[in-house]
Short mmCIF file of C-alpha atoms and ligand atoms in Angstrom, two decimals:
data_model
loop_
_atom_site.label_atom_id
_atom_site.label_comp_id
_atom_site.label_asym_id
_atom_site.label_seq_id
_atom_site.Cartn_x
_atom_site.Cartn_y
_atom_site.Cartn_z
CA MET A 796 9.15 2.65 -70.96
CA LYS A 797 11.70 2.87 -73.72
CA GLN A 798 11.87 6.64 -73.19
CA VAL A 799 12.35 6.23 -69.47
CA ALA A 800 15.18 3.74 -69.98
CA GLU A 801 16.79 6.03 -72.52
CA PHE A 802 16.32 8.98 -70.11
CA PHE A 803 18.32 7.31 -67.36
CA LYS A 804 20.87 5.88 -69.80
CA LYS A 805 21.62 9.33 -71.21
CA LEU A 806 21.20 11.11 -67.85
CA PHE A 807 24.53 12.98 -68.09
CA ASP A 808 24.61 13.11 -71.91
CA THR A 809 24.62 16.74 -73.14
CA SER A 810 24.79 16.04 -76.87
CA ASP A 811 21.06 16.56 -77.57
CA TRP A 812 21.05 20.28 -76.79
CA PRO A 813 23.42 23.20 -77.21
CA PRO A 814 24.56 25.01 -74.03
CA ARG A 815 21.95 27.51 -72.98
CA TRP A 816 24.16 30.44 -73.93
CA HIS A 817 23.60 29.38 -77.53
CA CYS A 818 19.80 29.02 -77.31
CA GLY A 819 18.13 32.20 -78.32
CA LYS A 820 19.75 35.60 -78.19
CA TRP A 821 21.27 36.19 -74.75
CA THR A 822 23.02 39.45 -74.17
CA GLY A 823 25.95 39.16 -71.72
CA PHE A 824 24.08 41.24 -69.12
CA HIS A 825 20.87 39.21 -69.43
CA GLY A 826 22.69 35.86 -69.27
CA TRP A 827 24.89 36.76 -66.27
CA LEU A 828 21.95 38.35 -64.45
CA TYR A 829 20.12 35.03 -64.86
CA ILE A 830 23.16 32.96 -63.82
CA ILE A 831 24.18 35.10 -60.82
CA SER A 832 20.56 35.35 -59.58
CA ASP A 833 20.16 31.56 -59.82
CA LEU A 834 23.44 31.03 -57.97
CA LEU A 835 22.41 33.52 -55.27
CA VAL A 836 19.09 31.72 -54.82
CA TRP A 837 20.88 28.33 -54.74
CA SER A 838 23.50 29.45 -52.19
CA ALA A 839 20.80 30.95 -49.95
CA TYR A 840 18.68 27.77 -50.33
CA PHE A 841 21.74 25.74 -49.43
CA ALA A 842 22.52 27.83 -46.33
CA ILE A 843 18.95 27.76 -44.95
CA PRO A 844 18.83 23.95 -44.43
CA LEU A 845 22.22 24.09 -42.73
CA ILE A 846 20.82 26.67 -40.29
CA ILE A 847 17.69 24.55 -39.75
CA ILE A 848 19.73 21.42 -39.05
CA ARG A 849 21.99 23.31 -36.66
CA TYR A 850 18.88 24.60 -34.87
CA ILE A 851 17.46 21.12 -34.51
CA SER A 852 20.73 19.63 -33.34
CA LYS A 853 20.86 22.24 -30.56
CA LYS A 854 17.16 22.27 -29.69
CA HIS A 855 16.57 18.73 -28.50
CA ASP A 856 13.06 19.41 -27.25
CA ALA A 857 11.87 20.96 -30.54
CA ARG A 858 8.58 19.49 -31.70
CA PHE A 859 7.70 18.44 -35.29
CA ILE A 860 11.32 17.43 -36.05
CA ARG A 861 10.19 15.66 -39.23
CA ILE A 862 8.75 18.94 -40.56
CA TYR A 863 12.10 20.64 -40.03
CA PHE A 864 13.86 17.90 -41.97
CA LEU A 865 11.26 18.00 -44.73
CA PHE A 866 11.64 21.78 -44.98
CA ALA A 867 15.41 21.44 -45.10
CA GLY A 868 15.18 18.80 -47.86
CA PHE A 869 12.56 20.72 -49.79
CA ILE A 870 14.56 23.98 -49.69
CA LEU A 871 17.75 22.17 -50.61
CA ALA A 872 15.98 20.58 -53.60
CA CYS A 873 14.56 23.97 -54.71
CA GLY A 874 18.08 25.41 -54.47
CA ALA A 875 19.41 22.54 -56.60
CA THR A 876 16.93 23.36 -59.43
CA HIS A 877 18.35 26.90 -59.52
CA PHE A 878 21.88 25.57 -59.47
CA PHE A 879 21.21 23.33 -62.46
CA ASP A 880 19.49 26.20 -64.30
CA ALA A 881 22.76 28.15 -64.01
CA VAL A 882 24.88 25.09 -64.96
CA THR A 883 22.90 24.52 -68.20
CA PHE A 884 24.37 27.76 -69.59
CA TRP A 885 27.55 25.72 -70.15
CA TRP A 886 26.51 22.07 -69.71
CA PRO A 887 23.02 21.35 -70.97
CA LEU A 888 22.26 18.70 -68.26
CA TYR A 889 18.49 18.96 -68.92
CA ARG A 890 17.81 15.35 -67.91
CA VAL A 891 19.52 15.75 -64.52
CA ASN A 892 17.71 19.10 -64.15
CA ALA A 893 14.35 17.40 -64.81
CA LEU A 894 15.15 14.68 -62.29
CA VAL A 895 16.10 17.26 -59.65
CA ARG A 896 12.80 19.07 -60.29
CA ALA A 897 10.88 15.81 -59.97
CA VAL A 898 12.54 15.15 -56.61
CA THR A 899 11.76 18.77 -55.57
CA GLY A 900 8.11 18.29 -56.58
CA ILE A 901 7.80 15.05 -54.57
CA LEU A 902 9.48 16.62 -51.55
CA SER A 903 7.25 19.72 -51.82
CA TRP A 904 4.05 17.67 -51.80
CA THR A 905 5.28 15.40 -49.04
CA THR A 906 5.86 18.56 -47.00
CA VAL A 907 2.39 19.85 -47.89
CA PHE A 908 0.74 16.58 -46.80
CA TYR A 909 2.72 16.43 -43.62
CA LEU A 910 1.87 20.07 -42.84
CA ILE A 911 -1.85 19.35 -43.30
CA LYS A 912 -1.49 16.37 -41.01
CA VAL A 913 0.21 18.26 -38.17
CA LEU A 914 -1.88 21.41 -38.55
CA PRO A 915 -4.54 20.37 -35.94
CA VAL A 916 -1.78 19.56 -33.45
CA ALA A 917 -0.08 22.84 -34.20
CA PHE A 918 -3.34 24.68 -33.53
CA THR A 919 -3.44 23.19 -30.04
CA LEU A 920 0.02 24.46 -29.20
CA ARG A 921 0.05 27.35 -26.78
CA SER A 922 1.24 30.70 -27.97
CA SER A 923 4.21 32.27 -26.24
CA ALA A 924 1.80 34.70 -24.50
CA GLU A 925 -0.12 31.73 -23.17
CA LEU A 926 3.08 30.05 -22.10
CA GLU A 927 4.21 33.21 -20.35
CA ALA A 928 0.86 33.44 -18.55
CA GLU A 929 1.25 29.83 -17.46
CA VAL A 930 4.77 30.45 -16.21
CA GLU A 931 3.46 33.48 -14.32
CA GLN A 932 0.68 31.39 -12.84
CA ARG A 933 3.13 28.72 -11.80
CA LYS A 934 5.35 31.31 -10.22
CA LYS A 935 2.40 32.61 -8.22
CA ALA A 936 1.41 29.09 -7.17
CA GLU A 937 4.99 28.40 -6.11
CA GLU A 938 5.05 31.63 -4.15
CA LYS A 939 1.78 30.69 -2.46
CA PHE A 940 3.18 27.26 -1.63
CA ARG A 941 6.29 28.86 -0.16
CA ASN A 942 4.25 31.35 1.86
CA LEU A 943 2.12 28.51 3.12
CA LEU A 944 5.19 26.51 3.99
CA GLU A 945 6.77 29.44 5.77
CA SER A 946 3.65 30.37 7.71
CA ALA A 947 2.95 26.78 8.83
CA PRO A 948 3.02 26.53 12.63
CA ASP A 949 4.98 23.29 12.37
CA SER A 950 8.40 22.65 11.04
CA MET A 951 8.02 21.40 7.46
CA VAL A 952 10.70 19.33 5.80
CA ILE A 953 10.44 17.96 2.27
CA VAL A 954 12.72 15.06 1.45
CA ASN A 955 13.24 13.04 -1.70
CA GLU A 956 13.00 9.29 -2.03
CA GLN A 957 16.51 8.83 -0.70
CA GLY A 958 15.66 10.81 2.42
CA ILE A 959 17.68 13.84 1.30
CA ILE A 960 16.30 17.18 2.48
CA GLN A 961 15.04 19.31 -0.41
CA LEU A 962 13.15 22.11 1.30
CA VAL A 963 12.70 23.38 4.83
CA ASN A 964 10.71 26.27 6.30
CA ALA A 965 11.60 28.94 8.86
CA GLN A 966 10.14 26.87 11.70
CA THR A 967 12.64 24.10 10.95
CA VAL A 968 15.49 26.60 11.30
CA ASN A 969 14.04 27.78 14.66
CA MET A 970 13.36 24.29 15.91
CA PHE A 971 16.62 22.57 15.01
CA GLY A 972 19.06 25.49 15.06
CA TYR A 973 20.62 24.77 11.66
CA THR A 974 20.62 27.28 8.81
CA ARG A 975 18.72 26.30 5.68
CA TYR A 976 22.03 25.98 3.86
CA GLU A 977 23.27 23.47 6.45
CA MET A 978 20.18 21.30 6.05
CA ILE A 979 19.50 21.29 2.29
CA ASN A 980 20.95 18.22 0.53
CA GLU A 981 21.70 16.51 3.84
CA LYS A 982 20.11 13.29 5.09
CA VAL A 983 16.93 13.84 7.09
CA CYS A 984 18.42 11.56 9.79
CA MET A 985 20.45 14.54 10.95
CA LEU A 986 17.17 15.96 12.32
CA MET A 987 15.42 12.78 13.47
CA PRO A 988 15.74 9.04 12.98
CA ILE A 989 12.86 8.46 10.52
CA ARG A 990 12.50 4.75 9.95
CA PHE A 991 13.02 3.91 6.34
CA ASP A 992 10.41 1.18 6.25
CA VAL A 993 7.90 3.98 6.91
CA LEU A 994 9.32 5.93 3.99
CA ASP A 995 9.09 2.85 1.76
CA HIS A 996 5.50 2.25 2.82
CA LEU A 997 4.55 5.84 2.01
CA LYS A 998 6.45 5.71 -1.24
CA SER A 999 4.53 2.65 -2.39
CA LYS A 1000 1.27 4.35 -1.42
CA GLY A 1001 2.25 7.46 -3.33
CA MET A 1002 3.26 5.43 -6.38
CA GLN A 1003 -0.02 3.56 -6.44
CA ASN A 1004 -1.68 6.96 -6.66
CA ASP A 1005 -3.76 5.89 -3.72
CA SER A 1006 -6.74 8.21 -3.43
CA SER A 1007 -6.11 8.51 0.29
CA PRO A 1008 -2.34 8.51 0.43
CA GLY A 1009 -1.39 7.34 3.88
CA ILE A 1010 -0.33 9.82 6.44
CA THR A 1011 1.58 8.24 9.24
CA LYS A 1012 1.93 9.90 12.57
CA GLU A 1013 4.87 8.95 14.69
CA GLU A 1014 6.49 10.10 17.85
CA LEU A 1015 10.25 10.36 17.39
CA THR A 1016 13.22 12.06 18.95
CA GLY A 1017 14.41 15.26 17.28
CA ILE A 1018 18.08 16.27 17.50
CA ARG A 1019 19.02 19.97 17.58
CA LYS A 1020 22.28 21.30 16.18
CA ASN A 1021 23.66 21.58 19.72
CA GLY A 1022 22.96 17.87 20.26
CA GLU A 1023 19.95 18.43 22.51
CA GLN A 1024 17.29 15.77 22.02
CA PHE A 1025 13.57 16.52 22.26
CA PRO A 1026 10.33 14.64 21.54
CA VAL A 1027 8.59 15.38 18.25
CA GLU A 1028 5.42 14.26 16.56
CA VAL A 1029 5.99 13.71 12.85
CA CYS A 1030 3.27 13.50 10.21
CA LEU A 1031 4.68 11.95 7.07
CA SER A 1032 2.83 12.08 3.79
CA PRO A 1033 3.84 11.34 0.19
CA LEU A 1034 4.01 14.24 -2.23
CA VAL A 1035 3.90 13.58 -5.96
CA THR A 1036 5.84 16.36 -7.69
CA GLU A 1037 7.24 16.97 -11.17
CA GLU A 1038 10.64 16.08 -9.76
CA GLY A 1039 9.38 12.70 -8.61
CA LEU A 1040 7.94 11.35 -5.41
CA MET A 1041 8.79 13.40 -2.32
CA LEU A 1042 7.83 13.05 1.30
CA SER A 1043 6.68 15.92 3.40
CA ALA A 1044 7.25 15.77 7.13
CA ALA A 1045 5.35 18.11 9.44
CA ILE A 1046 7.27 18.11 12.70
CA ARG A 1047 5.83 19.37 15.99
CA ASP A 1048 7.78 19.85 19.17
CA ILE A 1049 5.80 17.97 21.82
CA SER A 1050 8.12 18.59 24.78
CA GLU A 1051 5.39 20.46 26.66
CA LYS A 1052 2.77 17.82 25.88
CA LYS A 1053 5.13 15.09 27.06
CA LEU A 1054 5.94 17.03 30.20
CA MET A 1055 2.24 17.44 30.89
CA GLU A 1056 1.61 13.75 30.23
CA LYS A 1057 4.44 12.88 32.61
CA THR A 1058 3.02 15.19 35.29
CA ILE A 1059 -0.46 13.71 34.85
CA ARG A 1060 0.98 10.18 34.94
CA GLU A 1061 2.89 10.92 38.11
CA ALA A 1062 -0.16 12.57 39.65
CA ASN A 1063 -2.21 9.52 38.72
CA ILE A 1064 0.33 7.16 40.24
CA ASN A 1065 0.37 9.29 43.40
CA LEU A 1066 -3.41 9.35 43.49
CA GLU A 1067 -3.59 5.62 42.96
CA ARG A 1068 -1.07 5.06 45.74
CA LYS A 1069 -3.09 7.30 48.03
CA VAL A 1070 -6.33 5.54 47.12
CA GLN A 1071 -4.66 2.21 47.78
CA GLN A 1072 -3.41 3.45 51.15
CA ARG A 1073 -6.83 4.79 52.05
CA THR A 1074 -8.55 1.61 50.90
CA ALA A 1075 -6.16 -0.48 52.94
CA GLU A 1076 -6.76 1.80 55.91
CA LEU A 1077 -10.51 1.62 55.43
CA GLU A 1078 -10.40 -2.12 55.08
CA ARG A 1079 -8.35 -2.35 58.26
CA LYS A 1080 -10.77 -0.06 60.11
CA ASN A 1081 -13.74 -2.02 58.75
CA LYS A 1082 -12.19 -5.23 59.95
CA GLU A 1083 -11.56 -3.65 63.34
CA LEU A 1084 -15.15 -2.46 63.47
CA GLU A 1085 -16.46 -5.85 62.46
CA GLN A 1086 -14.24 -7.42 65.05
CA PHE A 1087 -15.50 -4.94 67.60
CA ALA A 1088 -19.16 -5.61 66.66
CA TYR A 1089 -18.51 -9.31 66.85
CA VAL A 1090 -16.73 -9.17 70.19
CA ALA A 1091 -19.17 -6.63 71.63
CA SER A 1092 -22.30 -8.52 70.57
CA HIS A 1093 -20.74 -11.81 71.61
CA ASP A 1094 -19.62 -10.53 75.03
CA LEU A 1095 -22.84 -8.56 75.61
CA GLN A 1096 -24.87 -11.71 75.22
CA GLU A 1097 -23.71 -13.17 78.52
CA PRO A 1098 -24.63 -10.23 80.88
CA LEU A 1099 -27.82 -9.71 78.87
CA GLN A 1100 -28.70 -13.38 79.29
CA THR A 1101 -28.26 -12.95 83.06
CA THR A 1102 -30.25 -9.69 83.19
CA SER A 1103 -33.11 -11.05 81.10
CA GLY A 1104 -33.07 -14.33 83.06
CA PHE A 1105 -33.41 -12.51 86.34
CA VAL A 1106 -36.01 -10.07 85.00
CA GLN A 1107 -38.08 -13.01 83.80
CA LEU A 1108 -37.72 -14.65 87.21
CA LEU A 1109 -38.80 -11.37 88.80
CA HIS A 1110 -41.80 -11.28 86.47
CA LYS A 1111 -42.73 -14.92 87.20
CA LYS A 1112 -42.34 -14.73 90.98
CA TYR A 1113 -43.58 -11.25 91.81
CA HIS A 1114 -46.18 -10.50 89.09
CA GLY A 1115 -49.42 -9.44 90.90
CA ARG A 1116 -47.67 -9.24 94.26
CA LEU A 1117 -46.30 -5.75 93.79
CA ASP A 1118 -48.34 -2.70 92.87
CA PRO A 1119 -49.64 -2.40 89.20
CA THR A 1120 -47.01 0.22 88.23
CA ALA A 1121 -44.19 -2.06 89.34
CA ASP A 1122 -45.77 -4.88 87.27
CA GLN A 1123 -45.88 -2.58 84.22
CA TYR A 1124 -42.24 -1.56 84.69
CA ILE A 1125 -41.17 -5.18 84.94
CA ASP A 1126 -43.13 -5.92 81.71
CA TYR A 1127 -41.30 -3.09 79.91
CA VAL A 1128 -37.93 -4.40 81.07
CA VAL A 1129 -38.81 -7.95 79.94
CA GLN A 1130 -39.88 -6.67 76.48
CA ALA A 1131 -36.84 -4.40 76.12
CA SER A 1132 -34.41 -7.12 77.12
CA GLY A 1133 -36.12 -9.42 74.59
CA ARG A 1134 -35.61 -6.80 71.85
CA MET A 1135 -32.07 -6.27 72.96
CA LYS A 1136 -31.46 -10.01 72.66
CA THR A 1137 -32.78 -9.99 69.09
CA LEU A 1138 -30.68 -6.92 68.21
CA ILE A 1139 -27.52 -8.41 69.62
CA LYS A 1140 -28.19 -11.72 67.90
CA ASP A 1141 -28.77 -9.89 64.57
CA LEU A 1142 -25.58 -7.90 65.05
CA LEU A 1143 -23.64 -11.04 65.82
CA ASP A 1144 -25.10 -12.72 62.70
CA TYR A 1145 -24.18 -9.65 60.68
CA SER A 1146 -20.58 -9.65 61.81
CA ARG A 1147 -20.37 -13.40 61.22
CA ILE A 1148 -21.31 -13.16 57.52
CA GLY A 1149 -18.61 -14.85 55.46
CA ARG A 1150 -16.48 -15.63 58.51
CA GLY A 1151 -14.57 -18.86 58.10
CA ASN A 1152 -16.97 -20.14 55.44
CA GLU A 1153 -15.76 -21.56 52.16
CA SER A 1154 -17.33 -21.02 48.78
CA HIS A 1155 -18.92 -23.98 46.99
CA LEU A 1156 -20.75 -25.00 43.89
CA VAL A 1157 -24.29 -23.82 44.64
CA ASP A 1158 -27.48 -24.49 42.74
CA CYS A 1159 -29.64 -21.40 43.27
CA ASN A 1160 -32.79 -23.33 42.31
CA VAL A 1161 -32.21 -25.64 45.31
CA ILE A 1162 -31.49 -22.66 47.60
CA VAL A 1163 -34.73 -20.89 46.62
CA ARG A 1164 -36.68 -24.13 46.99
CA GLU A 1165 -35.33 -24.50 50.56
CA VAL A 1166 -36.19 -20.86 51.38
CA LEU A 1167 -39.76 -21.33 50.13
CA ALA A 1168 -40.06 -24.53 52.13
CA ASP A 1169 -38.94 -22.68 55.27
CA LEU A 1170 -41.46 -19.92 54.57
CA HIS A 1171 -44.21 -22.41 53.66
CA ASN A 1172 -46.59 -21.41 56.47
CA VAL A 1173 -46.30 -17.65 55.84
CA VAL A 1174 -46.71 -18.24 52.11
CA VAL A 1175 -49.87 -20.28 52.59
CA GLU A 1176 -51.24 -17.96 55.27
CA ASN A 1177 -50.88 -14.91 53.05
CA GLU A 1178 -51.91 -16.67 49.81
CA VAL A 1179 -48.64 -15.64 48.16
CA TYR A 1180 -48.12 -16.53 44.51
CA ILE A 1181 -44.43 -17.12 43.77
CA LYS A 1182 -43.05 -17.52 40.26
CA THR A 1183 -39.43 -18.61 39.84
CA GLY A 1184 -37.43 -18.50 36.61
CA GLN A 1185 -34.48 -20.74 35.74
CA LEU A 1186 -31.74 -19.86 38.23
CA PRO A 1187 -28.04 -20.50 37.68
CA LEU A 1188 -25.53 -22.89 39.13
CA LEU A 1189 -22.88 -20.78 40.90
CA HIS A 1190 -19.35 -22.14 41.14
CA ASN A 1191 -18.05 -19.99 43.99
CA ALA A 1192 -20.84 -19.06 46.35
CA PHE A 1193 -21.59 -19.20 50.09
CA PRO A 1194 -24.80 -21.29 50.34
CA THR A 1195 -25.84 -20.27 53.88
CA GLU A 1196 -25.40 -16.57 53.15
CA LEU A 1197 -27.13 -16.86 49.78
CA LYS A 1198 -30.05 -18.58 51.43
CA SER A 1199 -30.27 -15.80 54.02
CA LEU A 1200 -30.24 -13.22 51.19
CA PHE A 1201 -33.18 -14.83 49.37
CA GLN A 1202 -34.97 -15.38 52.68
CA ASN A 1203 -34.70 -11.70 53.63
CA LEU A 1204 -35.90 -10.47 50.25
CA VAL A 1205 -38.81 -12.91 49.97
CA SER A 1206 -40.00 -12.36 53.55
CA ASN A 1207 -39.76 -8.57 53.08
CA SER A 1208 -41.88 -8.89 49.91
CA ILE A 1209 -44.51 -10.72 51.97
CA LYS A 1210 -44.17 -8.43 55.01
CA PHE A 1211 -44.50 -5.22 52.96
CA ARG A 1212 -47.45 -6.46 50.87
CA LYS A 1213 -50.24 -4.10 49.89
CA PRO A 1214 -53.26 -4.49 52.16
CA GLY A 1215 -56.13 -6.26 50.40
CA ILE A 1216 -54.02 -7.54 47.51
CA LYS A 1217 -52.56 -11.04 47.27
CA PRO A 1218 -48.75 -10.87 47.12
CA VAL A 1219 -47.14 -11.91 43.84
CA ILE A 1220 -43.38 -12.48 43.86
CA HIS A 1221 -41.24 -13.15 40.82
CA ILE A 1222 -37.70 -14.47 41.29
CA ASP A 1223 -35.44 -14.53 38.25
CA ALA A 1224 -31.84 -14.27 37.07
CA GLN A 1225 -30.01 -13.32 33.88
CA GLN A 1226 -26.41 -13.10 32.81
CA ILE A 1227 -25.17 -9.56 32.13
CA ASN A 1228 -21.55 -8.71 31.32
CA GLY A 1229 -20.28 -11.99 32.73
CA CYS A 1230 -22.16 -11.51 36.04
CA TRP A 1231 -25.38 -13.08 37.24
CA GLN A 1232 -28.04 -10.49 37.99
CA PHE A 1233 -30.85 -11.75 40.23
CA SER A 1234 -34.16 -10.00 40.72
CA VAL A 1235 -36.91 -10.36 43.32
CA LYS A 1236 -39.98 -8.45 42.22
CA ASP A 1237 -43.12 -7.85 44.30
CA ASN A 1238 -46.41 -5.98 44.06
CA GLY A 1239 -46.13 -4.54 47.57
CA ILE A 1240 -46.35 -1.07 49.08
CA GLY A 1241 -43.22 0.15 47.29
CA ILE A 1242 -40.60 2.60 48.56
CA GLU A 1243 -40.33 6.32 48.03
CA GLU A 1244 -37.39 7.43 45.91
CA GLN A 1245 -35.51 9.25 48.66
CA TYR A 1246 -35.23 6.04 50.73
CA LEU A 1247 -33.98 3.73 47.99
CA GLU A 1248 -30.39 3.83 49.26
CA ARG A 1249 -30.99 4.39 52.94
CA ILE A 1250 -32.81 1.11 53.46
CA PHE A 1251 -29.55 -0.84 52.98
CA VAL A 1252 -27.93 0.87 55.99
CA ILE A 1253 -27.88 -1.19 59.15
CA PHE A 1254 -30.84 -0.58 61.54
CA GLN A 1255 -32.50 1.84 59.08
CA ARG A 1256 -36.28 1.35 58.95
CA LEU A 1257 -39.04 3.33 57.30
CA HIS A 1258 -41.83 2.22 59.61
CA THR A 1259 -42.47 1.95 63.31
CA ARG A 1260 -42.39 -1.45 64.94
CA SER A 1261 -46.11 -1.21 65.60
CA THR A 1262 -46.81 -0.96 61.84
CA TYR A 1263 -44.28 -3.53 60.61
CA ASP A 1264 -42.23 -5.72 62.88
CA GLY A 1265 -38.47 -5.91 62.36
CA SER A 1266 -35.05 -4.64 63.42
CA GLY A 1267 -33.91 -2.98 60.20
CA ILE A 1268 -30.89 -5.24 59.64
CA GLY A 1269 -32.23 -7.57 56.91
CA LEU A 1270 -31.20 -5.48 53.91
CA ALA A 1271 -27.83 -4.62 55.51
CA HIS A 1272 -27.31 -8.40 55.64
CA CYS A 1273 -28.28 -8.68 51.98
CA LYS A 1274 -25.84 -5.92 51.02
CA LYS A 1275 -22.98 -7.55 52.88
CA ILE A 1276 -23.78 -10.94 51.31
CA ALA A 1277 -23.92 -9.47 47.76
CA GLU A 1278 -20.57 -7.74 48.36
CA LEU A 1279 -19.13 -10.97 49.75
CA HIS A 1280 -19.91 -12.47 46.32
CA GLY A 1281 -18.22 -9.59 44.50
CA GLY A 1282 -21.54 -8.01 43.58
CA LYS A 1283 -23.86 -5.23 44.67
CA ILE A 1284 -27.51 -4.74 45.54
CA TRP A 1285 -30.02 -2.04 44.65
CA VAL A 1286 -33.73 -1.53 44.33
CA GLN A 1287 -36.15 0.00 41.86
CA SER A 1288 -39.52 0.85 43.25
CA GLU A 1289 -42.72 2.76 42.73
CA PRO A 1290 -44.78 3.56 45.83
CA GLY A 1291 -48.11 1.75 45.67
CA VAL A 1292 -47.06 -0.45 42.73
CA GLY A 1293 -44.20 -2.60 43.99
CA SER A 1294 -40.45 -3.02 44.28
CA THR A 1295 -37.80 -5.01 42.45
CA PHE A 1296 -34.63 -5.82 44.36
CA TYR A 1297 -31.61 -6.61 42.15
CA PHE A 1298 -28.33 -8.11 43.22
CA THR A 1299 -25.35 -9.31 41.22
CA ILE A 1300 -22.94 -12.15 41.81
CA ALA A 1301 -19.58 -12.23 40.06
CA ASP A 1302 -19.26 -15.95 39.55
CA GLY A 1303 -15.59 -16.57 38.80
CA HIS A 1304 -14.80 -20.21 38.06
P1 ADP B 945 -36.82 -4.70 58.39
O1 ADP B 945 -37.52 -5.52 57.37
O2 ADP B 945 -36.44 -5.44 59.58
O3 ADP B 945 -37.52 -3.42 58.66
P2 ADP B 945 -34.89 -4.44 56.35
O4 ADP B 945 -33.47 -4.04 56.40
O5 ADP B 945 -35.21 -5.77 55.80
O6 ADP B 945 -35.46 -4.26 57.78
O7 ADP B 945 -35.66 -3.37 55.51
C1 ADP B 945 -35.44 -2.01 55.72
C2 ADP B 945 -36.66 -1.23 55.27
O8 ADP B 945 -36.78 -1.27 53.87
C3 ADP B 945 -37.94 -1.79 55.77
O9 ADP B 945 -38.23 -1.28 57.03
C4 ADP B 945 -38.96 -1.32 54.73
O10 ADP B 945 -39.41 -0.03 55.02
C5 ADP B 945 -38.14 -1.27 53.48
N1 ADP B 945 -38.40 -2.47 52.66
C6 ADP B 945 -37.66 -3.57 52.59
N2 ADP B 945 -38.17 -4.44 51.70
C7 ADP B 945 -39.26 -3.87 51.18
C8 ADP B 945 -40.23 -4.26 50.20
N3 ADP B 945 -40.16 -5.43 49.54
N4 ADP B 945 -41.24 -3.39 49.92
C9 ADP B 945 -41.33 -2.22 50.55
N5 ADP B 945 -40.44 -1.78 51.48
C10 ADP B 945 -39.42 -2.60 51.80
#
């Protein structure tokens, strides 16, 4: 410790040694060669750090800055040892020299340690050839991107976060009529009024690195350079680039599509108007026909009543008093006028359906009970088994018509029973799509497929009167009644197995 203290105390003391010139036998040449060489080494070692520091100060992105500084310090210190070697020829500053060497040694080893530490990182650095290859690759990718952009069928515009146009393709030039130069660095609003809340939304999506960055599709109005406005469909999507978040807009001119839509819309409106006209016309004609049927059947009743009255009188008074052929003829006329009476009455009933009646709250269970009571004798006679499910309460229904509907269907099920088999009828209802769907199912003779629609037409029958009695108006009644309730009627049937008649009632309340 004493030596160390004395060392620093006598740091600049030169009294302990003679100048180096006087140590040993230096010739002038040898001494000056030594001194000049040392000074050359020192000056070079002094210049190198200056160059290194200048390099670093210019090259802001240089890596391993600390290494550069360590090198500079280490070289400077090495230079200083040479400088002091030369100085000792006149001033034997051996203590200072030793200190400078110690500092040089410490700096050298610090540099060595630091080098070892950064070596693995340095190994990972790409060589200039690798960097060049990467630059080349990037150039190619950029070229590909540009080609893609240029060959896109849509106009492509890339804008930055502030909505400033950064890039456009050839289609944009064609579509909007501006040159690229006129568009770049201008606000995208010059081409179309993109709403900025949409941009903000996309930006936030892009920032969140959303795996499915939102693409919004919007229909906007494009504005050409000449001021012409045209409809466009714009697909906006965020684009994360090295220069920050961008937005790419793919713009498609949809003038033709819009024109087509307009034409279709107009055609639809026209069609609808025509359909409405036709429907109104049909409704008017239907009403006229109904009116005609009503008036005709009503007015025909009176002369028919007279004819049949007199024919019956004729039959009563003269039967057996004329010859047998005359008796037969009179019988035919009596029968025919009887049929005619029934037909005209049916027709009158048909045209009266819904006339002047008001809808009420109707319990279908009560209606069916009444129908079955009316048909009691036929039911008992034919040993009919009738099963009825829970039927609904209808808020807006015509009770008389509804009763007639059930009556027709049930009596048909009994009339068209299969010979030798007891009739089984199942009446039920269920709610489907807000409507009540009723069903009347039987195990009768069934109907062949080709007649399933025809049987609902007025006076259409599938059998002769001698096989099954009837006028062929019952199901036409049913159809009119179902339609009066805003519903429809249809049948599903299998010949020899049975039929199920369905009808719906739209029960608005
Ligand atoms: P009508 O019973 O007076 O003949 P409808 O209009 O009631 O007239 O019926 C038309 C035709 O539909 C009937 O002639 C018959 O052929 C057929 N039909 C109706 N209901 C049934 C049924 N439940 N089973 C088999 N056929 C039926």
